[in-house]
């Protein structure tokens, strides 16, 4: 029997995706009473991770429109001046296709092998795969709020730069060159010449000095190049074409199509993060990016947030220009504010803009660039799709706890382009063919990044629509938007302030360290 929901709370949060989880934890941490609801039986919503046995659930979150009879029953919860607003079920994930790919090399179908060995549950397939910048605002928030206590991370220890091999008969062949991040890796690199290594070290020195300058002074140092392409600025610094492609591809992960100004800011952010946790500036969550949603939900629960998954969330109750309650599982819950995922936005609210994100996930039993030790790999494909804003591959496997040993998940992500250029899927398949990798499973879908003007559409002055899924490689914009929404809605409260260390924990830690010393 379903447990009865509370009659009244400060904030109702609809959807357990990452932005909703961040806002729920910020509200709970600030002392507000929070009820967090989701129609799904799992955490994460459109930001979730799934095992191979559960991935079918992505296609099973359709919610039928309320019938006239149901609307009549729900209207019994309304007061005289109130109106019922039916919640939506926006199609964030669409055009889903999943297939097992037969291979001549398999004596027994790979699906059968995985099922017999009980390894289907060892996969963790992300809907929104991203990385964390070691000194970025997401890592800072995780540490300050102590959400980092609930998660583990692994360094993305290999970044590859794709170049076209012009010395072969087939000039279209894609070469995958390791990108050196630390000074040690730069000097050990066999891809860069001595002159290129010197030029790179000169550029790093310039970045180090430039990063200490105020913004306007930094812009003046770039002169007329500040708003021109980053490649032109690098060229006038004496950086050769090959090294330019390495630098632009590397920092292009953080800043697509950079100008000299944005390119320098991204370069400084990249280099500032190198060495913070290791030789790579990037981190990846163990067990997949869907873990982050659960971690923030756990923090919210610690501070009193109540969670109910798998409940039918049916409608909002509006009085004048405010939402006074929500109706879930035929129960009325009064509230002061509502935070909702874009998926829940009512059908009659117009979309301000939508970005189509092309996503393809491949399962393989061989890395795209084999070496003795397994790596977490990041590959920027922007140079191969120059007309598209975002194009990248992320390869993760056993080391990231996202696949059984010897297996890999390759995530291809790209923004759709109207121009006649290759899709990220076709580029991934070309890389597989040239690397002699044969995927045995594939899932493709389109993610819709939708933005709404909730207040302008008359949805309610106390309704917050959480940031949508996006194509960015890192979480910077998610944290910035959540902070902005929280501070504009609750200006007198702090957004996930730094946690106060528990004195008892500190004493236990000191006692433990002293006993180890003895």
Coordinates of C-alpha atoms in Angstrom, one line a residue:
X1 CA 0.0 0.0 0.0
X2 CA 1.3 3.5 -1.0
X3 CA 2.4 5.6 2.0
X4 CA 0.4 8.8 2.3
X5 CA 2.2 12.0 1.1
X6 CA 2.6 15.0 3.4
X7 CA -0.2 17.6 3.2
X8 CA 2.1 20.6 2.9
X9 CA 5.7 21.4 2.1
X10 CA 7.8 24.4 1.1
X11 CA 9.0 22.9 -2.2
X12 CA 7.8 20.1 -4.4
X13 CA 10.5 18.9 -6.9
X14 CA 9.3 17.0 -10.0
X15 CA 11.9 14.7 -11.6
X16 CA 15.1 13.3 -10.2
X17 CA 17.5 14.4 -13.0
X18 CA 20.8 16.0 -12.0
X19 CA 19.5 19.7 -12.1
X20 CA 16.4 18.8 -10.0
X21 CA 18.6 16.8 -7.6
X22 CA 21.0 19.8 -7.2
X23 CA 18.1 22.2 -6.5
X24 CA 16.4 19.7 -4.1
X25 CA 19.6 19.3 -2.1
X26 CA 20.2 23.1 -2.1
X27 CA 16.6 23.7 -0.8
X28 CA 16.9 20.9 1.9
X29 CA 20.4 22.2 2.9
X30 CA 18.9 25.7 3.4
X31 CA 16.3 24.3 5.8
X32 CA 13.2 24.2 3.4
X33 CA 10.9 21.2 3.6
X34 CA 11.2 19.3 0.3
X35 CA 9.0 16.6 -1.3
X36 CA 10.8 15.0 -4.3
X37 CA 8.6 13.0 -6.7
X38 CA 9.3 11.1 -9.9
X39 CA 7.0 9.0 -12.2
X40 CA 9.9 6.6 -12.8
X41 CA 10.9 3.8 -10.5
X42 CA 14.6 4.9 -10.7
X43 CA 16.6 8.0 -9.9
X44 CA 18.2 10.2 -12.6
X45 CA 15.3 10.6 -15.0
X46 CA 16.8 11.8 -18.4
X47 CA 20.3 12.0 -16.7
X48 CA 20.3 8.4 -15.6
X49 CA 22.6 5.4 -16.2
X50 CA 21.2 1.9 -17.0
X51 CA 22.4 -1.6 -17.0
X52 CA 22.0 -3.6 -20.2
X53 CA 19.1 -5.4 -18.7
X54 CA 17.3 -2.2 -17.7
X55 CA 18.0 0.0 -20.7
X56 CA 14.6 -0.8 -22.1
X57 CA 13.0 1.4 -19.4
X58 CA 14.1 4.5 -21.3
X59 CA 11.4 3.7 -23.8
X60 CA 8.7 2.9 -21.2
X61 CA 8.1 6.3 -19.5
X62 CA 5.1 7.3 -21.6
X63 CA 2.3 8.9 -19.6
X64 CA -1.2 8.9 -21.1
X65 CA -3.2 12.2 -21.2
X66 CA -5.7 12.5 -18.4
X67 CA -9.2 11.4 -19.4
X68 CA -12.3 13.6 -18.7
X69 CA -13.3 11.3 -15.9
X70 CA -9.8 11.6 -14.2
X71 CA -9.9 15.4 -14.6
X72 CA -13.3 15.4 -12.9
X73 CA -12.0 13.4 -10.0
X74 CA -8.9 15.6 -9.6
X75 CA -11.0 18.7 -9.7
X76 CA -12.6 17.6 -6.4
X77 CA -9.3 18.7 -4.7
X78 CA -9.8 22.3 -5.9
X79 CA -11.0 25.3 -3.9
X80 CA -13.4 27.8 -5.4
X81 CA -10.8 30.1 -7.1
X82 CA -8.4 27.4 -8.2
X83 CA -7.8 25.9 -11.6
X84 CA -6.3 22.5 -12.6
X85 CA -3.2 22.5 -14.8
X86 CA -2.4 19.1 -16.3
X87 CA 1.3 18.3 -16.2
X88 CA 3.1 17.4 -19.4
X89 CA 5.2 14.5 -20.5
X90 CA 7.7 16.1 -22.9
X91 CA 9.7 13.9 -25.2
X92 CA 13.2 14.6 -24.0
X93 CA 14.6 11.3 -25.4
X94 CA 13.2 10.2 -28.7
X95 CA 13.9 8.1 -31.8
X96 CA 15.4 5.3 -29.7
X97 CA 16.9 2.4 -31.6
X98 CA 18.7 -0.6 -30.0
X99 CA 20.2 -3.5 -31.8
X100 CA 22.6 -6.4 -31.2
X101 CA 25.1 -6.5 -34.1
X102 CA 25.9 -10.1 -35.3
X103 CA 29.6 -10.8 -35.9
X104 CA 31.2 -13.6 -38.0
X105 CA 34.0 -13.9 -35.4
X106 CA 31.5 -15.0 -32.7
X107 CA 31.0 -18.8 -32.4
X108 CA 28.3 -18.0 -29.8
X109 CA 26.3 -14.8 -29.9
X110 CA 27.9 -12.2 -27.6
X111 CA 24.5 -11.5 -26.0
X112 CA 24.2 -15.2 -25.0
X113 CA 27.7 -15.2 -23.6
X114 CA 27.1 -12.1 -21.5
X115 CA 23.8 -13.5 -20.2
X116 CA 25.3 -16.9 -19.3
X117 CA 28.1 -15.2 -17.4
X118 CA 25.8 -12.8 -15.6
X119 CA 27.6 -9.7 -17.0
X120 CA 24.7 -7.8 -18.5
X121 CA 24.2 -6.0 -15.2
X122 CA 27.8 -4.9 -15.1
X123 CA 27.2 -2.3 -17.8
X124 CA 26.3 1.3 -16.8
X125 CA 25.1 3.1 -19.9
X126 CA 24.8 6.9 -19.5
X127 CA 22.1 8.9 -21.3
X128 CA 24.2 12.1 -20.7
X129 CA 27.9 11.2 -20.5
X130 CA 30.1 14.1 -19.3
X131 CA 33.4 14.7 -17.6
X132 CA 34.3 16.9 -14.6
X133 CA 37.1 19.5 -14.8
X134 CA 39.4 19.0 -11.8
X135 CA 39.2 22.7 -10.7
X136 CA 35.8 23.4 -12.2
X137 CA 32.8 24.6 -10.3
X138 CA 31.1 21.2 -10.2
X139 CA 34.1 19.6 -8.4
X140 CA 34.1 22.7 -6.0
X141 CA 30.4 22.2 -5.3
X142 CA 30.8 18.5 -4.7
X143 CA 33.6 19.1 -2.2
X144 CA 32.0 22.1 -0.5
X145 CA 28.7 20.4 0.0
X146 CA 30.4 17.0 0.8
X147 CA 28.4 15.3 -1.9
X148 CA 31.8 14.0 -2.9
X149 CA 31.6 11.6 0.1
X150 CA 28.9 9.6 -1.8
X151 CA 30.9 9.2 -5.1
X152 CA 34.2 8.0 -6.5
X153 CA 36.0 9.3 -9.6
X154 CA 38.7 8.2 -12.0
X155 CA 41.0 10.3 -14.1
X156 CA 40.3 10.5 -17.8
X157 CA 43.9 9.5 -18.4
X158 CA 44.0 9.6 -22.2
X159 CA 43.0 12.4 -24.6
X160 CA 43.3 11.8 -28.3
X161 CA 43.6 14.3 -31.1
X162 CA 42.3 13.1 -34.5
X163 CA 44.2 14.2 -37.6
X164 CA 43.8 13.3 -41.3
X165 CA 46.7 11.2 -42.5
X166 CA 47.9 13.1 -45.6
X167 CA 50.9 10.8 -46.3
X168 CA 48.8 7.8 -47.4
X169 CA 46.9 7.1 -50.6
X170 CA 43.7 7.5 -48.6
X171 CA 43.9 11.0 -47.2
X172 CA 40.6 10.6 -45.3
X173 CA 42.1 8.1 -42.8
X174 CA 41.8 9.3 -39.2
X175 CA 44.9 9.1 -37.1
X176 CA 44.4 9.1 -33.3
X177 CA 47.4 10.9 -31.6
X178 CA 47.8 11.0 -27.8
X179 CA 47.6 14.5 -26.4
X180 CA 50.4 15.3 -23.8
X181 CA 48.9 17.2 -20.8
X182 CA 51.7 17.5 -18.2
X183 CA 55.2 18.8 -18.8
X184 CA 56.6 15.2 -18.5
X185 CA 54.2 13.9 -21.1
X186 CA 55.2 16.8 -23.4
X187 CA 58.9 16.0 -23.3
X188 CA 58.2 12.2 -23.7
X189 CA 55.8 12.7 -26.7
X190 CA 56.9 11.2 -30.0
X191 CA 54.2 13.0 -31.9
X192 CA 55.7 16.5 -31.4
X193 CA 59.1 17.6 -32.7
X194 CA 61.7 19.4 -30.5
X195 CA 60.8 22.7 -32.0
X196 CA 57.0 22.1 -31.4
X197 CA 57.8 21.1 -27.8
X198 CA 59.6 24.3 -27.3
X199 CA 56.8 26.3 -28.8
X200 CA 54.3 24.5 -26.6
X201 CA 56.3 25.3 -23.5
X202 CA 56.5 28.9 -24.6
X203 CA 52.8 29.0 -25.0
X204 CA 52.2 27.4 -21.5
X205 CA 54.5 30.1 -20.0
X206 CA 52.5 32.8 -21.7
X207 CA 49.3 31.3 -20.4
X208 CA 50.6 31.2 -16.9
X209 CA 51.5 34.9 -17.0
X210 CA 48.3 35.9 -18.8
X211 CA 46.1 34.1 -16.2
X212 CA 47.3 36.5 -13.5
X213 CA 46.1 39.6 -15.3
X214 CA 42.7 41.2 -14.8
X215 CA 40.2 40.5 -17.6
X216 CA 40.6 43.9 -19.4
X217 CA 44.4 43.8 -19.2
X218 CA 44.4 40.3 -20.5
X219 CA 42.2 41.4 -23.5
X220 CA 44.6 44.2 -24.2
X221 CA 47.6 41.8 -24.3
X222 CA 45.8 39.9 -27.1
X223 CA 45.5 43.1 -29.1
X224 CA 43.4 43.0 -32.3
X225 CA 43.3 39.2 -32.0
X226 CA 41.0 39.0 -28.9
X227 CA 37.8 38.5 -30.9
X228 CA 39.4 36.7 -33.9
X229 CA 39.9 32.9 -34.2
X230 CA 42.2 31.3 -31.7
X231 CA 44.2 29.7 -34.6
X232 CA 45.2 33.2 -35.9
X233 CA 46.5 34.2 -32.5
X234 CA 48.5 31.0 -32.2
X235 CA 49.9 31.5 -35.7
X236 CA 51.2 35.0 -34.9
X237 CA 52.8 33.5 -31.8
X238 CA 54.8 31.2 -34.1
X239 CA 52.9 28.0 -33.3
X240 CA 53.0 25.6 -36.3
X241 CA 49.9 24.1 -37.9
X242 CA 50.3 20.6 -36.3
X243 CA 50.7 22.1 -32.8
X244 CA 47.8 24.4 -33.4
X245 CA 45.5 21.5 -34.1
X246 CA 46.7 19.8 -30.8
X247 CA 46.0 22.9 -28.7
X248 CA 42.7 23.8 -30.4
X249 CA 41.4 20.2 -30.2
X250 CA 42.5 19.9 -26.6
X251 CA 40.9 23.1 -25.3
X252 CA 38.1 22.8 -27.8
X253 CA 36.6 20.2 -25.5
X254 CA 36.0 23.1 -23.0
X255 CA 35.4 25.9 -25.5
X256 CA 34.2 24.9 -29.1
X257 CA 35.2 27.3 -31.9
X258 CA 37.2 29.5 -29.6
X259 CA 38.2 33.1 -30.2
X260 CA 41.6 34.2 -28.9
X261 CA 40.0 35.5 -25.7
X262 CA 37.8 32.4 -25.0
X263 CA 40.6 30.1 -26.2
X264 CA 43.0 31.7 -23.6
X265 CA 40.5 31.4 -20.8
X266 CA 39.9 27.7 -21.7
X267 CA 43.6 27.0 -22.0
X268 CA 44.2 28.5 -18.5
X269 CA 41.3 26.5 -17.1
X270 CA 42.8 23.3 -18.6
X271 CA 46.3 23.9 -17.4
X272 CA 45.1 25.0 -13.9
X273 CA 43.4 21.6 -13.6
X274 CA 46.4 19.6 -14.7
X275 CA 48.1 18.1 -11.7
X276 CA 45.3 18.9 -9.3
X277 CA 44.3 15.2 -8.9
X278 CA 46.8 13.8 -11.3
X279 CA 48.4 14.4 -14.7
X280 CA 45.0 14.7 -16.4
X281 CA 42.7 17.7 -15.9
X282 CA 39.5 15.6 -16.2
X283 CA 37.6 13.2 -14.0
X284 CA 34.8 10.6 -14.7
X285 CA 32.4 9.3 -12.0
X286 CA 32.7 5.5 -11.3
X287 CA 29.6 3.6 -12.3
X288 CA 28.6 6.3 -14.7
X289 CA 27.4 9.9 -14.7
X290 CA 23.9 8.9 -13.4
X291 CA 25.5 8.4 -10.0
X292 CA 25.8 12.2 -9.5
X293 CA 22.0 12.6 -9.5
X294 CA 21.7 10.0 -6.8
X295 CA 24.5 11.6 -4.8
X296 CA 22.8 15.0 -4.6
X297 CA 19.5 13.2 -3.8
X298 CA 21.3 11.5 -0.9
X299 CA 22.4 14.8 0.4
X300 CA 18.9 16.2 0.2
X301 CA 17.6 13.1 2.1
X302 CA 20.2 13.6 4.8
X303 CA 18.7 17.1 5.4
X304 CA 15.1 15.9 5.5
X305 CA 13.9 15.7 1.9
X306 CA 11.2 13.1 1.3
X307 CA 11.5 10.8 -1.8
X308 CA 8.7 9.0 -3.6
X309 CA 9.5 7.2 -6.8
X310 CA 7.1 5.6 -9.2
X311 CA 4.1 7.8 -8.1
X312 CA 1.8 9.2 -10.8
X313 CA 2.3 13.0 -10.7
X314 CA -0.8 14.3 -12.4
X315 CA -1.5 18.0 -12.1
X316 CA -0.7 21.5 -10.7
X317 CA -3.2 23.6 -8.8
X318 CA -3.1 27.3 -9.8
X319 CA -4.7 30.3 -8.1
X320 CA -4.2 33.6 -9.9
X321 CA -0.5 33.7 -11.0
X322 CA 0.8 31.1 -8.5
X323 CA 0.9 27.3 -8.1
X324 CA -0.6 26.5 -4.7
X325 CA -0.4 22.7 -4.8
X326 CA 0.3 19.7 -6.9
X327 CA -1.8 16.5 -7.2
X328 CA 0.1 13.2 -7.1
X329 CA -1.4 9.8 -6.8
X330 CA -4.8 11.5 -6.3
X331 CA -3.5 13.3 -3.3
X332 CA -3.2 17.1 -2.9
X333 CA 0.1 18.5 -1.5
X334 CA 0.1 22.2 -0.8
X335 CA 3.4 24.0 -1.5
X336 CA 5.0 27.4 -1.8
X337 CA 7.3 26.6 -4.8
X338 CA 7.5 24.0 -7.5
X339 CA 10.7 22.9 -9.2
X340 CA 10.2 20.8 -12.3
X341 CA 12.2 19.0 -15.0
X342 CA 11.5 20.2 -18.5
X343 CA 9.7 16.8 -19.1
X344 CA 6.9 17.9 -16.7
X345 CA 6.2 21.3 -18.3
X346 CA 2.6 21.5 -19.4
X347 CA 1.9 21.0 -23.1
X348 CA 0.5 24.5 -23.6
X349 CA 3.7 26.2 -22.5
X350 CA 5.6 27.2 -25.7
X351 CA 9.2 26.1 -26.1
X352 CA 11.6 29.1 -26.3
X353 CA 14.3 27.1 -28.2
X354 CA 15.3 23.5 -28.6
X355 CA 18.7 21.9 -29.5
X356 CA 18.8 18.5 -31.0
X357 CA 21.6 16.3 -29.6
X358 CA 22.7 13.2 -31.6
X359 CA 23.6 10.4 -29.2
X360 CA 25.0 6.9 -30.1
X361 CA 26.4 4.3 -27.7
X362 CA 28.4 1.3 -28.9
X363 CA 29.5 -1.7 -26.9
X364 CA 32.8 -3.3 -28.0
X365 CA 35.3 -5.8 -26.7
X366 CA 38.3 -3.9 -28.0
X367 CA 39.5 -0.3 -27.4
X368 CA 39.7 2.2 -30.3
X369 CA 43.4 2.6 -29.6
X370 CA 44.8 -0.5 -27.8
X371 CA 47.7 -0.2 -25.4
X372 CA 48.9 -2.5 -22.6
X373 CA 46.9 -0.7 -19.9
X374 CA 43.2 0.2 -20.2
X375 CA 42.4 3.9 -20.4
X376 CA 39.5 6.3 -20.0
X377 CA 39.6 8.1 -23.3
X378 CA 38.3 11.4 -24.5
X379 CA 38.3 12.3 -28.2
X380 CA 37.3 15.7 -29.7
X381 CA 35.9 15.2 -33.2
X382 CA 35.3 19.0 -33.8
X383 CA 38.1 19.2 -36.5
X384 CA 36.3 16.5 -38.5
X385 CA 32.9 18.2 -38.2
X386 CA 33.8 21.9 -38.3
X387 CA 30.3 23.1 -39.0
X388 CA 28.8 21.5 -35.8
X389 CA 29.2 23.0 -32.4
X390 CA 29.8 19.7 -30.5
X391 CA 31.3 16.4 -31.7
X392 CA 33.1 14.0 -29.4
X393 CA 33.7 10.4 -28.3
X394 CA 34.2 9.1 -24.7
X395 CA 35.4 5.5 -24.2
X396 CA 35.0 4.0 -20.8
X397 CA 35.2 0.4 -19.6
X398 CA 36.1 -1.8 -16.6
X399 CA 38.3 0.8 -15.0
X400 CA 35.4 3.2 -14.8
X401 CA 33.1 0.4 -13.5
X402 CA 30.8 0.8 -16.5
X403 CA 31.4 -2.5 -18.4
X404 CA 32.7 -6.0 -17.7
X405 CA 36.5 -6.6 -17.9
X406 CA 37.6 -6.6 -21.5
X407 CA 34.5 -4.6 -22.7
X408 CA 34.0 -0.9 -23.5
X409 CA 31.3 1.6 -24.0
X410 CA 31.9 4.2 -26.6
X411 CA 29.7 7.3 -26.3
X412 CA 29.3 9.5 -29.4
X413 CA 27.7 12.9 -28.8
X414 CA 27.1 15.6 -31.4
X415 CA 24.8 18.5 -32.1
X416 CA 22.9 18.1 -35.3
X417 CA 24.0 20.1 -38.3
X418 CA 21.9 21.2 -41.3
X419 CA 25.0 21.1 -43.5
X420 CA 26.1 18.2 -45.5
X421 CA 28.8 16.7 -43.2
X422 CA 29.3 13.4 -41.5
X423 CA 27.4 12.5 -38.4
X424 CA 29.2 11.6 -35.2
X425 CA 27.8 8.0 -35.7
X426 CA 29.5 7.7 -39.2
X427 CA 32.8 9.1 -37.8
X428 CA 32.7 6.7 -34.9
X429 CA 32.1 3.8 -37.4
X430 CA 35.0 5.0 -39.5
X431 CA 37.3 5.0 -36.5
X432 CA 36.1 1.5 -35.6
X433 CA 36.8 0.2 -39.1
X434 CA 40.3 1.7 -39.2
X435 CA 41.1 0.5 -35.7
X436 CA 39.7 -3.0 -36.5
X437 CA 37.0 -2.7 -33.8
X438 CA 33.7 -4.6 -34.2
X439 CA 30.9 -3.2 -32.0
X440 CA 28.4 -5.9 -31.0
X441 CA 25.7 -3.6 -29.6
X442 CA 24.4 -0.1 -30.5
X443 CA 21.9 2.3 -29.2
X444 CA 21.0 5.6 -30.9
X445 CA 18.6 8.3 -29.9
X446 CA 18.0 12.1 -30.1
X447 CA 18.0 14.2 -26.9
X448 CA 16.0 17.4 -27.0
X449 CA 17.5 20.2 -25.0
X450 CA 14.4 22.4 -24.4
X451 CA 14.2 25.8 -22.7
X452 CA 11.0 27.5 -21.5
X453 CA 9.9 30.8 -20.2
X454 CA 7.7 29.4 -17.4
X455 CA 6.7 32.8 -15.9
X456 CA 6.1 34.5 -19.3
X457 CA 3.8 31.7 -20.3
X458 CA 1.7 32.1 -17.2
X459 CA 2.7 28.8 -15.7
X460 CA 3.2 30.5 -12.3
X461 CA 5.5 33.0 -10.6
X462 CA 6.6 30.4 -8.1
X463 CA 7.5 27.7 -10.6
X464 CA 11.2 26.9 -11.4
X465 CA 11.9 24.9 -14.6
X466 CA 15.3 23.1 -14.1
X467 CA 18.0 23.3 -16.8
X468 CA 17.6 20.8 -19.6
X469 CA 20.0 18.1 -20.7
X470 CA 22.7 19.7 -22.8
X471 CA 25.6 18.8 -25.2
X472 CA 28.4 20.4 -23.1
X473 CA 31.2 18.1 -22.1
X474 CA 31.3 19.3 -18.5
X475 CA 28.9 20.4 -15.8
X476 CA 29.8 24.1 -15.5
X477 CA 26.7 25.4 -17.1
X478 CA 24.4 23.1 -15.1
X479 CA 25.9 24.4 -11.8
X480 CA 25.8 28.0 -12.9
X481 CA 22.1 27.8 -14.0
X482 CA 21.1 26.0 -10.9
X483 CA 22.8 28.5 -8.7
X484 CA 21.2 31.4 -10.6
X485 CA 17.7 29.9 -10.4
X486 CA 18.1 29.1 -6.7
X487 CA 19.5 32.6 -5.8
X488 CA 16.8 34.4 -7.8
X489 CA 14.0 32.3 -6.2
X490 CA 15.4 32.3 -2.6
X491 CA 17.7 35.4 -2.5
X492 CA 18.0 35.2 1.3
X493 CA 19.3 31.7 1.3
X494 CA 22.8 30.3 0.5
X495 CA 23.2 27.8 -2.4
X496 CA 24.9 24.7 -1.1
X497 CA 27.3 26.4 1.4
X498 CA 30.5 24.8 2.5
X499 CA 29.7 22.1 5.1
X500 CA 30.9 22.7 8.6
X501 CA 33.3 20.0 9.7
X502 CA 32.0 17.8 12.5
X503 CA 34.3 18.2 15.5
X504 CA 33.8 14.5 16.5
X505 CA 34.8 13.4 13.0
X506 CA 37.9 15.5 13.2
X507 CA 38.8 14.1 16.6
X508 CA 38.3 10.5 15.3
X509 CA 40.5 11.3 12.3
X510 CA 43.3 12.7 14.5
X511 CA 43.1 9.7 16.8
X512 CA 43.3 7.4 13.8
X513 CA 46.3 9.2 12.4
X514 CA 48.1 9.2 15.7
X515 CA 47.5 5.5 16.3
X516 CA 48.8 4.7 12.8
X517 CA 51.9 6.8 13.6
X518 CA 52.5 4.8 16.9

